[in-house]
Amino acid sequence: QNAYSVMEDLYWDWQWLVNLYYPSVKLLSKERIGARTYKTYDEPLTPYERVMKDTLVPQEDKECFKAMKDSLSLIKLKDEEKRFQEKLLSLASKDGGVRS
């Protein structure tokens, strides 16, 4: 297995981690008063939670997303992520290190 395919596998797991388990905030407003800029953010939610709260998303889609989340495990995804990272490090050391 080469580094490119390991990176693809790592990204595949990482997208599920980010979209299902890592909360983020969204910028709601930005106001400039003099030299300062004041920003207002919404509450931290995962992209999955945002979709589930959205009234424009059809219920059938929400049920598919819920089934997808229920089929995945945070612990398993984190273990896979670690395994792929270790594989990349192993490939880099075999190749003589990472070049920039």
XYZ file of C-alpha atoms in Angstrom:
100
model
C 0.000 0.000 0.000
C 1.386 3.405 -0.923
C 1.108 6.688 0.983
C -1.560 8.050 -1.356
C -3.965 5.168 -0.709
C -3.316 5.355 3.046
C -4.106 9.082 2.924
C -7.363 8.316 1.096
C -8.312 5.827 3.818
C -7.343 8.282 6.548
C -9.424 11.031 4.936
C -12.410 8.701 4.618
C -12.364 8.044 8.385
C -11.526 11.640 9.212
C -14.556 13.008 7.342
C -16.861 10.914 9.527
C -15.121 12.095 12.689
C -15.408 15.748 11.685
C -18.988 15.584 10.437
C -20.427 13.388 13.178
C -18.400 14.082 16.313
C -16.413 17.353 16.175
C -18.458 20.458 16.991
C -17.790 23.763 15.294
C -19.181 27.266 15.558
C -20.584 29.365 12.737
C -20.101 33.092 12.430
C -23.484 34.824 12.786
C -22.460 38.453 12.574
C -19.479 40.734 12.452
C -19.551 44.376 13.507
C -16.736 46.858 13.251
C -16.628 49.600 15.875
C -13.636 51.828 15.409
C -10.504 49.694 15.150
C -12.139 46.641 16.757
C -14.224 43.935 15.147
C -16.816 42.148 17.265
C -17.948 38.725 16.139
C -20.970 36.757 17.250
C -21.060 32.972 16.886
C -23.818 30.413 17.241
C -23.654 27.489 19.656
C -21.117 24.709 18.969
C -22.750 21.883 16.976
C -21.498 19.110 14.751
C -22.435 19.265 11.063
C -24.614 16.192 11.740
C -26.520 18.070 14.464
C -26.981 21.066 12.157
C -28.523 18.849 9.465
C -30.798 17.159 11.981
C -32.051 20.553 13.238
C -32.601 21.961 9.742
C -36.287 22.044 8.819
C -35.473 22.178 5.085
C -33.828 18.717 5.103
C -36.373 15.980 4.275
C -37.135 13.506 7.063
C -36.077 10.564 4.846
C -32.596 12.079 4.519
C -32.397 12.622 8.271
C -33.292 8.975 8.842
C -30.516 7.893 6.441
C -28.002 10.107 8.251
C -29.114 8.720 11.619
C -28.739 5.154 10.390
C -25.253 6.010 9.090
C -24.221 7.521 12.430
C -25.669 4.585 14.363
C -23.605 2.178 12.249
C -20.333 3.971 13.083
C -18.400 3.973 16.325
C -16.317 6.887 17.577
C -13.830 4.523 19.218
C -13.458 2.430 16.075
C -13.002 5.533 13.898
C -10.335 6.904 16.262
C -8.547 3.527 16.281
C -8.605 3.439 12.482
C -7.313 7.004 12.319
C -4.388 6.080 14.578
C -3.666 2.941 12.534
C -3.555 4.937 9.280
C -1.293 7.576 10.850
C 1.099 4.881 12.037
C 1.061 3.324 8.563
C 1.956 6.699 7.034
C 4.838 7.130 9.475
C 6.042 3.637 8.636
C 5.936 4.387 4.907
C 7.768 7.681 5.460
C 10.559 5.993 7.421
C 10.954 3.302 4.736
C 11.170 6.051 2.123
C 13.906 7.881 4.012
C 11.712 10.459 5.668
C 9.245 13.069 4.603
C 10.466 15.505 1.986
C 9.077 19.012 1.531
